[in-house]
Tab-separated table of C-alpha atoms and ligand atoms in Angstrom:
chain	number	residue	atom	x	y	z
A	1399	MET	CA	0.000	0.000	0.000
A	1400	ASN	CA	1.153	3.482	-0.794
A	1401	ARG	CA	1.370	5.320	2.509
A	1402	ILE	CA	0.150	8.791	1.654
A	1403	ALA	CA	-0.157	11.435	4.362
A	1404	VAL	CA	-1.732	14.852	4.140
A	1405	PHE	CA	-0.104	17.567	6.255
A	1406	PRO	CA	-2.865	20.189	6.383
A	1407	GLY	CA	-2.544	23.732	7.675
A	1408	SER	CA	-2.734	27.423	6.904
A	1409	PHE	CA	1.062	27.767	6.587
A	1410	ASP	CA	0.668	31.545	6.573
A	1411	PRO	CA	3.632	31.503	6.293
A	1412	PHE	CA	5.437	28.134	6.343
A	1413	THR	CA	7.965	28.065	9.206
A	1414	LEU	CA	10.960	26.057	10.364
A	1415	GLY	CA	8.584	24.194	12.685
A	1416	HIS	CA	6.452	23.053	9.737
A	1417	GLU	CA	9.512	22.112	7.667
A	1418	SER	CA	10.926	20.054	10.517
A	1419	ILE	CA	7.681	18.067	10.916
A	1420	VAL	CA	7.686	17.225	7.187
A	1421	LEU	CA	11.368	16.238	7.145
A	1422	ARG	CA	11.066	14.065	10.235
A	1423	ALA	CA	7.891	12.366	8.951
A	1424	MET	CA	9.455	11.588	5.585
A	1425	GLY	CA	10.673	8.153	6.671
A	1426	LEU	CA	7.180	7.161	7.779
A	1427	PHE	CA	5.359	7.755	4.517
A	1428	ASP	CA	5.783	7.152	0.785
A	1429	LYS	CA	4.365	10.571	0.041
A	1430	ILE	CA	3.494	13.664	2.065
A	1431	ILE	CA	1.017	16.064	0.519
A	1432	ILE	CA	1.178	19.469	2.166
A	1433	GLY	CA	-2.379	20.786	1.947
A	1434	ILE	CA	-2.724	24.544	2.185
A	1435	GLY	CA	-6.171	25.314	3.516
A	1436	ASP	CA	-7.157	28.364	1.520
A	1437	ASN	CA	-10.329	29.327	3.285
A	1438	ASN	CA	-11.812	32.455	1.748
A	1439	SER	CA	-13.626	33.437	4.933
A	1440	LYS	CA	-10.306	33.785	6.805
A	1441	THR	CA	-8.167	36.728	5.793
A	1442	ALA	CA	-4.736	35.364	5.028
A	1443	PHE	CA	-1.530	37.403	5.054
A	1444	PHE	CA	-0.142	35.543	2.035
A	1445	THR	CA	-2.382	34.386	-0.817
A	1446	GLY	CA	-2.866	30.691	-1.479
A	1447	GLN	CA	-0.701	31.001	-4.603
A	1448	GLN	CA	2.114	32.703	-2.677
A	1449	ARG	CA	2.084	30.006	0.000
A	1450	LEU	CA	2.034	27.336	-2.720
A	1451	ASP	CA	5.075	28.869	-4.454
A	1452	MET	CA	6.964	29.332	-1.172
A	1453	ILE	CA	6.463	25.751	0.006
A	1454	ARG	CA	7.092	24.210	-3.418
A	1455	GLY	CA	10.396	26.072	-3.427
A	1456	VAL	CA	11.352	24.577	-0.056
A	1457	PHE	CA	10.817	21.015	-1.283
A	1458	ALA	CA	11.897	21.459	-4.915
A	1459	GLY	CA	13.527	18.255	-6.128
A	1460	ASN	CA	12.045	16.186	-3.288
A	1461	GLU	CA	9.807	13.657	-5.019
A	1462	LYS	CA	8.172	12.535	-1.791
A	1463	VAL	CA	6.626	15.927	-1.074
A	1464	GLU	CA	3.751	17.510	-2.993
A	1465	VAL	CA	2.027	20.798	-2.273
A	1466	GLN	CA	-1.595	21.619	-3.092
A	1467	CYS	CA	-4.206	24.184	-2.058
A	1468	TYR	CA	-7.697	23.155	-1.023
A	1469	SER	CA	-10.759	25.031	0.111
A	1470	ASP	CA	-13.117	22.275	1.257
A	1471	LEU	CA	-13.095	20.082	4.362
A	1472	THR	CA	-9.700	18.571	5.153
A	1473	ILE	CA	-11.186	15.068	5.185
A	1474	ASP	CA	-12.629	15.625	1.699
A	1475	PHE	CA	-9.181	16.711	0.540
A	1476	CYS	CA	-7.700	13.519	2.091
A	1477	ARG	CA	-10.307	11.423	0.305
A	1478	ARG	CA	-9.625	13.149	-3.012
A	1479	VAL	CA	-5.866	12.562	-2.903
A	1480	GLY	CA	-6.175	8.997	-1.527
A	1481	ALA	CA	-4.454	9.733	1.817
A	1482	HIS	CA	-4.879	7.369	4.747
A	1483	PHE	CA	-2.939	9.491	7.233
A	1484	MET	CA	-3.265	13.031	8.442
A	1485	LEU	CA	-0.070	14.482	9.895
A	1486	ARG	CA	-0.156	17.210	12.567
A	1487	GLY	CA	2.444	18.820	14.779
A	1488	LEU	CA	2.102	19.363	18.528
A	1489	ARG	CA	3.846	22.151	20.423
A	1490	THR	CA	1.907	22.631	23.627
A	1491	SER	CA	-0.809	21.058	25.725
A	1492	SER	CA	-3.309	23.490	24.233
A	1493	ASP	CA	-2.309	22.242	20.750
A	1494	PHE	CA	-3.018	18.766	22.057
A	1495	GLU	CA	-6.529	19.615	23.301
A	1496	TYR	CA	-7.387	21.382	20.046
A	1497	GLU	CA	-5.932	18.637	17.853
A	1498	LYS	CA	-7.618	15.896	19.861
A	1499	ALA	CA	-11.068	17.379	19.246
A	1500	ILE	CA	-10.432	17.770	15.516
A	1501	ALA	CA	-8.920	14.298	15.153
A	1502	GLN	CA	-11.802	12.642	16.960
A	1503	VAL	CA	-14.386	14.413	14.821
A	1504	ASN	CA	-12.427	13.521	11.682
A	1505	GLN	CA	-12.229	9.920	12.860
A	1506	VAL	CA	-16.032	9.747	13.042
A	1507	MET	CA	-16.429	11.346	9.625
A	1508	LEU	CA	-13.689	9.405	7.814
A	1509	PRO	CA	-12.479	6.385	9.847
A	1510	GLU	CA	-10.074	5.220	7.149
A	1511	VAL	CA	-7.853	8.263	7.769
A	1512	GLU	CA	-5.646	7.962	10.863
A	1513	SER	CA	-4.304	11.137	12.493
A	1514	VAL	CA	-0.597	10.972	13.303
A	1515	PHE	CA	0.993	13.511	15.674
A	1516	MET	CA	4.609	14.515	15.938
A	1517	LEU	CA	6.021	16.516	18.820
A	1518	THR	CA	7.867	19.624	17.808
A	1519	LEU	CA	11.584	19.871	18.487
A	1520	PRO	CA	12.224	21.962	21.641
A	1521	GLU	CA	13.879	24.727	19.606
A	1522	HIS	CA	10.737	25.090	17.455
A	1523	THR	CA	8.164	25.163	20.259
A	1524	SER	CA	7.675	28.910	20.181
A	1525	ILE	CA	7.743	29.362	16.419
A	1526	ASN	CA	4.304	29.993	15.050
A	1527	SER	CA	2.976	31.633	11.924
A	1528	SER	CA	1.037	34.346	13.727
A	1529	VAL	CA	4.149	35.634	15.511
A	1530	VAL	CA	6.036	35.583	12.190
A	1531	ARG	CA	3.213	37.615	10.590
A	1532	GLU	CA	3.335	40.111	13.445
A	1533	VAL	CA	7.090	40.613	12.966
A	1534	LEU	CA	6.558	41.013	9.195
A	1535	ARG	CA	3.845	43.644	9.733
A	1536	PHE	CA	6.410	45.807	11.488
A	1537	GLY	CA	9.118	45.187	8.910
A	1538	GLY	CA	11.185	42.845	11.105
A	1539	ASP	CA	13.546	40.105	10.004
A	1540	VAL	CA	11.997	36.621	10.166
A	1541	SER	CA	14.828	34.717	8.517
A	1542	LYS	CA	15.555	32.775	11.715
A	1543	PHE	CA	12.016	31.379	11.752
A	1544	VAL	CA	11.420	30.288	8.153
A	1545	PRO	CA	13.293	27.822	5.925
A	1546	SER	CA	16.454	29.421	4.570
A	1547	ASN	CA	15.390	29.169	0.935
A	1548	ILE	CA	12.156	31.129	1.428
A	1549	ARG	CA	12.868	34.692	0.313
A	1550	ILE	CA	9.928	36.077	2.211
A	1551	ARG	CA	10.478	39.696	1.235
A	1552	ASP	CA	9.763	38.734	-2.395
A	1553	TYR	CA	6.226	37.885	-1.335
A	1554	LEU	CA	5.403	40.854	0.859
A	1555	HIS	CA	2.461	43.083	0.116
A	1556	PRO	CA	3.517	46.451	-1.301
A	1557	GLN	CA	2.509	48.310	1.892
A	1558	VAL	CA	5.104	46.425	3.951
A	1559	PRO	CA	8.555	48.022	3.594
B	2498	LIG	P1	-3.643	25.485	11.367
B	2498	LIG	O1	-4.316	26.748	10.965
B	2498	LIG	O2	-4.243	24.240	10.796
B	2498	LIG	O3	-3.325	25.346	12.833
B	2498	LIG	P2	-0.828	25.967	10.960
B	2498	LIG	O4	-0.222	26.372	9.681
B	2498	LIG	O5	-0.756	26.928	12.083
B	2498	LIG	O6	-2.281	25.565	10.579
B	2498	LIG	O7	-0.183	24.596	11.458
B	2498	LIG	C1	-0.219	23.422	10.692
B	2498	LIG	C2	0.278	22.273	11.538
B	2498	LIG	O8	1.632	22.494	11.894
B	2498	LIG	C3	-0.475	22.089	12.855
B	2498	LIG	O9	-0.527	20.698	13.143
B	2498	LIG	C4	0.392	22.790	13.849
B	2498	LIG	O10	0.231	22.272	15.157
B	2498	LIG	C5	1.759	22.449	13.297
B	2498	LIG	N1	2.770	23.435	13.695
B	2498	LIG	C6	2.708	24.776	13.619
B	2498	LIG	N2	3.835	25.343	14.085
B	2498	LIG	C7	4.639	24.320	14.487
B	2498	LIG	C8	5.940	24.231	15.096
B	2498	LIG	N3	6.641	25.318	15.403
B	2498	LIG	N4	6.433	22.999	15.371
B	2498	LIG	C9	5.714	21.903	15.081
B	2498	LIG	N5	4.488	21.901	14.526
B	2498	LIG	C10	3.949	23.094	14.228
């Protein structure tokens, strides 16, 4: 069986924490599909296309990793791409409580997809996309928090210096 996992998230933007989860999970699966939830009702900092380009750049040449956008339910995306695993990262106990509720609801809706959780590395515990966005809004340098080959300034909205 082809072990396909979906790693769903907003990835707004993709951080070192996200990259590390994908790299460490690589040995567990034949393919990891990073699914960018592009939900129109939520105002994103980066567009779906920008996030797609950024993440594809990070994994360019890595045949095990695919990147796609989706705008429906995550379980419907999993069904569509034939994934039997959903990969999520855990940083804190509040992540755990939140993820547990989602995973248990998903389990009822689509039992053939198993949620798999990976603990973040200690050095990535406090990296999260919303803090990175906050730093970007004030023109700060986020290079220590995102993969080195993401040139984030190339994607910034014109109003951000
Ligand atoms: P969502 O909006 O679905 O929470 P995110 O882009 O914030 O999307 O996160 C996607 C996944 O990556 C989630 O499972 C989240 O817990 C995990 N994640 C986010 N930041 C980190 C990090 N620093 N280390 C490990 N996992 C992380």
